[in-house]
C-alpha positions in Angstrom: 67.7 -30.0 -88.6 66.4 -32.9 -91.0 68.4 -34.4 -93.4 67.7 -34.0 -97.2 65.7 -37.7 -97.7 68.0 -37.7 -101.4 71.4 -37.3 -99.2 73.9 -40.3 -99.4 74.9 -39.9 -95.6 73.4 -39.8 -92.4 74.3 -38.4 -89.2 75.5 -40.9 -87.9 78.0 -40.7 -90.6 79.0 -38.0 -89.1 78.8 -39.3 -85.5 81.3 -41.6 -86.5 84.1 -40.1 -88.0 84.2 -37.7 -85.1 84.2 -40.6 -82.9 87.3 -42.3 -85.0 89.2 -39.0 -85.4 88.8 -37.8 -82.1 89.5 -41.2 -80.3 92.5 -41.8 -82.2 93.8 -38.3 -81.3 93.3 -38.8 -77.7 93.9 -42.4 -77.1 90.3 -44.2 -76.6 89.7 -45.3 -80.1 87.4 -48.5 -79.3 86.5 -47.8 -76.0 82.9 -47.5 -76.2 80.7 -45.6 -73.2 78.2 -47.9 -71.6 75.6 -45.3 -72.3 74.6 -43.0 -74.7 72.4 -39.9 -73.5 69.8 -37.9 -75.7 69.2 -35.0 -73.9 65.9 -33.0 -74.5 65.0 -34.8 -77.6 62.0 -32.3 -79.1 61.1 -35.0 -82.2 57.6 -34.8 -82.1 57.6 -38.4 -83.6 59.9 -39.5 -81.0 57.9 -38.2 -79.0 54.6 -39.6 -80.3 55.6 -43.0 -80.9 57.4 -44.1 -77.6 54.6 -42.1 -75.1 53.8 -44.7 -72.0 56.1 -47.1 -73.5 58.6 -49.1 -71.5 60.9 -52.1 -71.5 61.3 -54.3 -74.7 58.5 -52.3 -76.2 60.1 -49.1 -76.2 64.0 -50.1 -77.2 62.5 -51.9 -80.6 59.7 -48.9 -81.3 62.5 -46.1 -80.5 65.5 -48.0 -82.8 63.5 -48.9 -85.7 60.7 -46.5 -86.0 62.0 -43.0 -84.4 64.8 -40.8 -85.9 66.7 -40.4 -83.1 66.5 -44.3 -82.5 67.1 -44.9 -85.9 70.6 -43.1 -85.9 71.5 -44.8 -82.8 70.7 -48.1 -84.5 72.5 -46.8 -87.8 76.4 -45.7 -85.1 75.7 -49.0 -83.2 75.9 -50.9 -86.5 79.2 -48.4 -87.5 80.5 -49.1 -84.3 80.1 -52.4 -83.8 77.7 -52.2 -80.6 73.7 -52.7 -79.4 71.4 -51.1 -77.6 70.3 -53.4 -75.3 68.0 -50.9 -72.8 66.5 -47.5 -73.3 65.2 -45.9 -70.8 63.1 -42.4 -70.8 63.7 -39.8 -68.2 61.6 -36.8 -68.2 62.9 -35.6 -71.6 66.1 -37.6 -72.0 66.8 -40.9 -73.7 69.2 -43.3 -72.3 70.0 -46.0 -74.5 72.1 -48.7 -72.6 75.1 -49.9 -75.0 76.3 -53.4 -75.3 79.1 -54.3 -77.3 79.8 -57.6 -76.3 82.8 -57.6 -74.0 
């Protein structure tokens, strides 16, 4: 699913109101995980762009040049938290959160 590029929100829009609603509801609003996990990520740019890459290389190539960096950068600066480490693992992404406690 790609967003219309004329579309006024993004998904992590989206991502983020969940978040709010849903952690209100249950009671962990503002807790934050200490990891997020993209699981099976198929983006063929994704894919293209952070091939044989690792350390500092690969967290600024996957959050400012991939789409499925690019909406974690978008939630982290929603939710008031940065990736400070991704990581790739056969075909996951883990993306190490920091949000300065």
């Amino acid at each position: 699913m790609f967003r219309v590029k004329t579309e006024r929100f993004f998904g992590s829009d989206l991502l983020a109101y969940q978040y709010r609603r849903i952690g209100q509801q249950q009671g962990f609003y503002g807790i934050l995980p200490d990891e997020i996990r993209q699981l099976n990520v198929r983006n063929p740019l994704t894919l293209r762009l952070t091939e044989g890459k690792t350390g500092e290389e690969l967290r600024q190539i996957f959050l400012t040049q991939t789409p499925n960096g690019k909406l974690l950068q978008r939630l982290g600066d929603r939710l008031k938290f940065t990736v400070s480490r991704v990581e790739i693992q056969q075909a996951d992404y883990i993306s190490w959160i920091d949000n300065g406690l």
